[in-house]
Short mmCIF file of C-alpha atoms in Angstrom, two decimals:
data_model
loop_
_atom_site.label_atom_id
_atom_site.label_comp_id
_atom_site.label_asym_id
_atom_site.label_seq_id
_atom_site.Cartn_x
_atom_site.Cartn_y
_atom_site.Cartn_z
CA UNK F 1 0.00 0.00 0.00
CA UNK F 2 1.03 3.26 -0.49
CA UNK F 3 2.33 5.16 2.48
CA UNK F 4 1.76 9.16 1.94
CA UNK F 5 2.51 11.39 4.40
CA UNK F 6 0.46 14.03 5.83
CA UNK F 7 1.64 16.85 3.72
CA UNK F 8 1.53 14.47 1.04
CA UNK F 9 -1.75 13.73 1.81
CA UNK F 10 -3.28 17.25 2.24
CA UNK F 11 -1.01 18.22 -1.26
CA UNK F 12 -2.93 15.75 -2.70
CA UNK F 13 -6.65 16.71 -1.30
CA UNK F 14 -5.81 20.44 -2.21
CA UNK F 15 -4.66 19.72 -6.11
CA UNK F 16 -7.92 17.46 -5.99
CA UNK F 17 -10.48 19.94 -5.13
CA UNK F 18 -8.79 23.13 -6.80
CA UNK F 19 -8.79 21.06 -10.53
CA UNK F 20 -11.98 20.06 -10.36
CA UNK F 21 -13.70 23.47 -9.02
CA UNK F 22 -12.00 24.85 -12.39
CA UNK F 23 -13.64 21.86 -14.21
CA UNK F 24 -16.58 22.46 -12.32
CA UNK F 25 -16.73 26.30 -13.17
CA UNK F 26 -15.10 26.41 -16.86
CA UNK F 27 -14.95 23.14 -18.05
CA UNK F 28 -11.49 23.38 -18.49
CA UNK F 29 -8.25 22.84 -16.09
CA UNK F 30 -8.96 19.22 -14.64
CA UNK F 31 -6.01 17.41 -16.45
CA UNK F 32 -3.29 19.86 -15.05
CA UNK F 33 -3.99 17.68 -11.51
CA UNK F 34 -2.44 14.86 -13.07
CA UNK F 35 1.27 15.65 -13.38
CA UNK F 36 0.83 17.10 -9.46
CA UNK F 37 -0.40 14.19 -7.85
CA UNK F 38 2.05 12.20 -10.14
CA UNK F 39 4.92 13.60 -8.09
CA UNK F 40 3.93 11.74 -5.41
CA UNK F 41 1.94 8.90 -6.65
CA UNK F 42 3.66 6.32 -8.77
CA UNK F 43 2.08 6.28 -11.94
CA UNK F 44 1.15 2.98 -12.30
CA UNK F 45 -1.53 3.41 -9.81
CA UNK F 46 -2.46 6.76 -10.68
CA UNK F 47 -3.41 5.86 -13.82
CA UNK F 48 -6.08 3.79 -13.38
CA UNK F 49 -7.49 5.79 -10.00
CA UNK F 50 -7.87 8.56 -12.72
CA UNK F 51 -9.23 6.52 -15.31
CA UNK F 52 -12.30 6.18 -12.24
CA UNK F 53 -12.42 9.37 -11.22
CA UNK F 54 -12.85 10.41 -15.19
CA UNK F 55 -16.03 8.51 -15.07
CA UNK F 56 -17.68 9.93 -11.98
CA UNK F 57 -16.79 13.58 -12.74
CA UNK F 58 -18.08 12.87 -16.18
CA UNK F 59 -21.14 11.25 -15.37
CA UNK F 60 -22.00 14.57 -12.82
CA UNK F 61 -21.00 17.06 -15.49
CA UNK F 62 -22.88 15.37 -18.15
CA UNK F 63 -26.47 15.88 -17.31
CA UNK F 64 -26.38 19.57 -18.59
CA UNK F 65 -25.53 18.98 -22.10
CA UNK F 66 -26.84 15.54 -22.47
CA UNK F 67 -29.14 16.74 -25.16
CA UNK F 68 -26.73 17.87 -27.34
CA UNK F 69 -24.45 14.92 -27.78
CA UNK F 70 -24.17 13.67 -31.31
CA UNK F 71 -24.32 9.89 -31.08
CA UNK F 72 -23.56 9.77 -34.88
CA UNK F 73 -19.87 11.65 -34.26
CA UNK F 74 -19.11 8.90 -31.32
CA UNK F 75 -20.04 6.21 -33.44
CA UNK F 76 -17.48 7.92 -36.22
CA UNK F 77 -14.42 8.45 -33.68
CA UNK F 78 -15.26 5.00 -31.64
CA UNK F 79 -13.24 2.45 -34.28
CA UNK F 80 -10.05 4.36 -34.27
CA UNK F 81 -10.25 5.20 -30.96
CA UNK F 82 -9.95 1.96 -29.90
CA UNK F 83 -7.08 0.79 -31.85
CA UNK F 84 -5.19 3.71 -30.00
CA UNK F 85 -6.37 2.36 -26.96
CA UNK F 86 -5.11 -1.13 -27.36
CA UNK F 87 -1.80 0.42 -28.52
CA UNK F 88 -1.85 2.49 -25.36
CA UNK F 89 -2.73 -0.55 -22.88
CA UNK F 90 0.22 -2.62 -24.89
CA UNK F 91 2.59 0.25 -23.91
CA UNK F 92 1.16 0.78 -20.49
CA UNK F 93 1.79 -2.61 -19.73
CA UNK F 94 5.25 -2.64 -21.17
CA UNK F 95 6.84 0.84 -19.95
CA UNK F 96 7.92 0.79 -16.78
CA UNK F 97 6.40 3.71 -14.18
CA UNK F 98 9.52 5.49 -14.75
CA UNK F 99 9.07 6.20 -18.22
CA UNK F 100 5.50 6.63 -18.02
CA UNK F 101 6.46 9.38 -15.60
CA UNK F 102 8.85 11.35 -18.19
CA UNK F 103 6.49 10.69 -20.71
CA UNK F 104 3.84 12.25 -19.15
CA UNK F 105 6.07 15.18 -17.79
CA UNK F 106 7.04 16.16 -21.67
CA UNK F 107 3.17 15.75 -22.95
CA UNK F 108 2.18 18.18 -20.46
CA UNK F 109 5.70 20.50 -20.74
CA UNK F 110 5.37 20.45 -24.43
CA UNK F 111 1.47 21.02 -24.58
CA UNK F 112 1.53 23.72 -21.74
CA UNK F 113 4.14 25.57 -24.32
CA UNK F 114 2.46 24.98 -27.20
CA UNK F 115 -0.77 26.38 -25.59
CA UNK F 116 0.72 29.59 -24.20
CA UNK F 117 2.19 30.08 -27.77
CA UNK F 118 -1.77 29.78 -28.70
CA UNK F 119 -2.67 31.97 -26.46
CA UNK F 120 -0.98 35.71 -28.07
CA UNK F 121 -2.89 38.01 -30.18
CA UNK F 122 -3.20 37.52 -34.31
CA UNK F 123 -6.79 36.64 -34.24
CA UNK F 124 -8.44 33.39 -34.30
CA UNK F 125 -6.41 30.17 -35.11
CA UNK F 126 -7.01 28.42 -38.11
CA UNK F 127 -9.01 25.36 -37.71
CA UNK F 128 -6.99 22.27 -38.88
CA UNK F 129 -7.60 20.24 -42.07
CA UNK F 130 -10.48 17.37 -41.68
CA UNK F 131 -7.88 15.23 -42.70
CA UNK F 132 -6.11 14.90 -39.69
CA UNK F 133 -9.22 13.70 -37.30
CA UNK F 134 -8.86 10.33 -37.31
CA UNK F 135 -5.29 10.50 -36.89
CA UNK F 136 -6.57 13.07 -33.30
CA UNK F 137 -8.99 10.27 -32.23
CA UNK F 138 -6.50 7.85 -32.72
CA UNK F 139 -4.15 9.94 -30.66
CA UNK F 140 -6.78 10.13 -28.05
CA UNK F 141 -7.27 6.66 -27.44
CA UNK F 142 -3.54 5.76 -27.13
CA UNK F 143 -2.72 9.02 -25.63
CA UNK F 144 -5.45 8.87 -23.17
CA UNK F 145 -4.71 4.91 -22.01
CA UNK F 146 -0.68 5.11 -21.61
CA UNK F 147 -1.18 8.44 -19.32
CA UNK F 148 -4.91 8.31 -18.07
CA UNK F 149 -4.95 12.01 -19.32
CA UNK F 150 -4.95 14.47 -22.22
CA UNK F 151 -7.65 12.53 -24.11
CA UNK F 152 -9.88 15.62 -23.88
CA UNK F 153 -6.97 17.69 -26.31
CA UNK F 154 -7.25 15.38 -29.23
CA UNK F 155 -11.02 14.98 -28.97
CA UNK F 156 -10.90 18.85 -29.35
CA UNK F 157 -9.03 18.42 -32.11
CA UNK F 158 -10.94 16.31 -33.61
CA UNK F 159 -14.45 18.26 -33.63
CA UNK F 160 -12.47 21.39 -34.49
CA UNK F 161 -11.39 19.65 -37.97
CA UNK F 162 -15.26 18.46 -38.38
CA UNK F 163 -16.30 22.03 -37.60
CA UNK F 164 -19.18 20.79 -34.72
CA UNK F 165 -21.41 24.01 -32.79
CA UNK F 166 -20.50 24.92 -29.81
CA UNK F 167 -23.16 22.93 -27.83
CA UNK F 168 -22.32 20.11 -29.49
CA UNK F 169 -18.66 20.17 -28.72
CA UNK F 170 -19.30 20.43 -25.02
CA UNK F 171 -21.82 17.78 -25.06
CA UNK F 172 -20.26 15.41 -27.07
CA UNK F 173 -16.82 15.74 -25.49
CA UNK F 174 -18.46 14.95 -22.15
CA UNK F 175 -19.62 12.00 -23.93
CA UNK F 176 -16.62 10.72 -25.08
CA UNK F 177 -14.49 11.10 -22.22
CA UNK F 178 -17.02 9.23 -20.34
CA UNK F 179 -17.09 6.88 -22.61
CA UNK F 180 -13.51 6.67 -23.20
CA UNK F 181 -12.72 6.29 -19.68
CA UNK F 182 -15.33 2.90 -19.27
CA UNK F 183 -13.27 1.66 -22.29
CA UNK F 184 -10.27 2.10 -21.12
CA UNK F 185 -10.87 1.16 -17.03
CA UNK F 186 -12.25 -2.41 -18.68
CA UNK F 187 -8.81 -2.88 -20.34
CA UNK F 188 -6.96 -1.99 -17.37
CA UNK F 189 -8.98 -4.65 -15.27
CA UNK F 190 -8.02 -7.45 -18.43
CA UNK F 191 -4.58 -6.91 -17.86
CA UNK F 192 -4.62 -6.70 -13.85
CA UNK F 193 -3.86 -3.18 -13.55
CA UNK F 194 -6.75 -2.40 -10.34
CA UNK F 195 -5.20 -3.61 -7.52
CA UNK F 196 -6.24 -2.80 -4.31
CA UNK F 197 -4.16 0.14 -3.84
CA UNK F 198 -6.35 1.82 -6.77
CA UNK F 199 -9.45 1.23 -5.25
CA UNK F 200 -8.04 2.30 -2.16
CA UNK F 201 -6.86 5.82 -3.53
CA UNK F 202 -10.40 6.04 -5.45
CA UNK F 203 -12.38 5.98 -2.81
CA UNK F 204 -10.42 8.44 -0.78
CA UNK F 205 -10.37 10.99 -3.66
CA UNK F 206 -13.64 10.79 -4.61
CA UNK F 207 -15.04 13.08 -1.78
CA UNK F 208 -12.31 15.93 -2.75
CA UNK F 209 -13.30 15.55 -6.61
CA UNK F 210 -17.27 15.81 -5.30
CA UNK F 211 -16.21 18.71 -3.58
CA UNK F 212 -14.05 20.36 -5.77
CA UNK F 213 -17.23 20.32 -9.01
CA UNK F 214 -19.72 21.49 -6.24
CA UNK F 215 -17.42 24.65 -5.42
CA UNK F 216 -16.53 25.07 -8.73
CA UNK F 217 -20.56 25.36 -9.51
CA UNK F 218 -21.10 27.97 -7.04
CA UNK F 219 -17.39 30.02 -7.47
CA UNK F 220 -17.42 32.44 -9.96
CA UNK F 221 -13.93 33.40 -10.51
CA UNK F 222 -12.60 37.07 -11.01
CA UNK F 223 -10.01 35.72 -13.47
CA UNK F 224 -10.49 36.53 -16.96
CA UNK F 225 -10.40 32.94 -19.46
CA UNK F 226 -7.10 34.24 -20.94
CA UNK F 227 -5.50 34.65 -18.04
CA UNK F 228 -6.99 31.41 -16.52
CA UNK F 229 -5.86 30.08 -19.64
CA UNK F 230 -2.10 31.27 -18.93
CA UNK F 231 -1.67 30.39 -15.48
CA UNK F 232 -2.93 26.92 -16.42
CA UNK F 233 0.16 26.55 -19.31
CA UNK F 234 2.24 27.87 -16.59
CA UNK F 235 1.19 25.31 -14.27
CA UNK F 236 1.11 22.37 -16.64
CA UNK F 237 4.66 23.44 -17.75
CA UNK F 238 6.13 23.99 -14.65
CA UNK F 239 4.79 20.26 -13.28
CA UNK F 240 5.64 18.37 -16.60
CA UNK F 241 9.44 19.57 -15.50
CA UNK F 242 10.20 17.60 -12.46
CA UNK F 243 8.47 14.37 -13.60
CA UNK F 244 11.09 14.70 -17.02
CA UNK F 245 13.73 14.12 -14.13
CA UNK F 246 11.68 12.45 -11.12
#
């Protein structure tokens, strides 16, 4: 069993609650808790306690948009999904918790660059060529399996290059990740990878995630979405660093 401390253990319950009051309140900023609790969780575990707490805080955020999901688009991104997500279970089952740790530490560097680059004036980005959305929800699958996180990025991706409203994006991503996460926690339990210590961890965090989308439903932030949107890339960059050389 894991033995945390009880800083660790109140680091943990604070990342916990803040990420999910901003998914709670903006829909956005729940994957940067991954890379912090990965610095003191090893990632084999964390993984698949993620992959469960995907599905609750999906299944409570869903309900709003429900109506709005496009069942034909899921059934379109569902077959190459899930050859990414056997290639991603294949991997997570190979690599060692060491590598999955600088792995995950350079998605989230690289991405929390590559965001803040996104983020300075010139007008609206271009929206990327239809060709490549297979190739994204390929991505997400394999992406979303070997580090239990990110998925959400190449779904985005995706129903950019389709060109999908607004209402349909958010409903239809909440769909997918739901969905994505069910997939992928049933391929984790194939190959052994819930042990007890998962389940353990689960059902300790799942108060603080509860928490965390209740606050974030009733805390309207100051913070304009740009700058939200930079001190996120800031944060993701800053944690992706010492898991490169954990």
């Amino acid at each position: 069993m894991i033995d945390l401390s009880v800083p660790e253990s109140g680091y943990c319950a604070v990342v916990l609650v803040a990420s999910y009051a901003l998914r709670g309140s903006t829909g956005f900023g729940g994957f940067a808790a991954m890379p912090l609790l990965a610095l003191v969780i090893p990632m084999k575990v964390l993984v698949p306690v993620w992959t469960l707490l995907t599905i609750s805080s999906s299944a409570t955020l869903f309900g709003k948009d429900r109506r709005h999901v496009s069942m034909a688009m899921i059934l379109r991104i569902l077959p190459s999904c899930t050859l990414g997500i056997l290639l991603g279970l294949w991997l997570f089952k190979t690599l060692d918790a060491a590598w999955l740790t600088r792995g995950l530490g350079a998605l989230v560097s690289g991405y929390g660059f590559y965001a803040l680059w996104q983020t300075r004036g010139g007008g609206p980005a271009k929206p990327p060529p239809r060709a490549i959305a297979p190739v994204a929800s390929f991505l997400a699958g394999a992406v979303g399996t070997i580090f239990g996180t990110m998925a959400s990025l190449f779904f985005a991706v995706y129903m950019d290059a389709i060109r999908v409203t607004k209402d349909q994006f958010r409903g239809t991503l909440a769909a997918l990740m739901m969905t994505l996460a069910v997939i992928r926690g049933l391929g984790y339990f194939a190959v052994g990878e819930f042990g007890r210590e998962s389940l353990l961890l689960f059902a300790a965090a799942l108060p603080f995630m509860l928490l965390g989308i209740y606050l974030g439903d009733r805390v309207h932030s100051g913070m304009s979405e740009m700058t939200f949107r930079r001190v996120v890339c800031a944060i993701l960059i800053l944690s992706g660093v010492p898991l490169m050389i954990k």
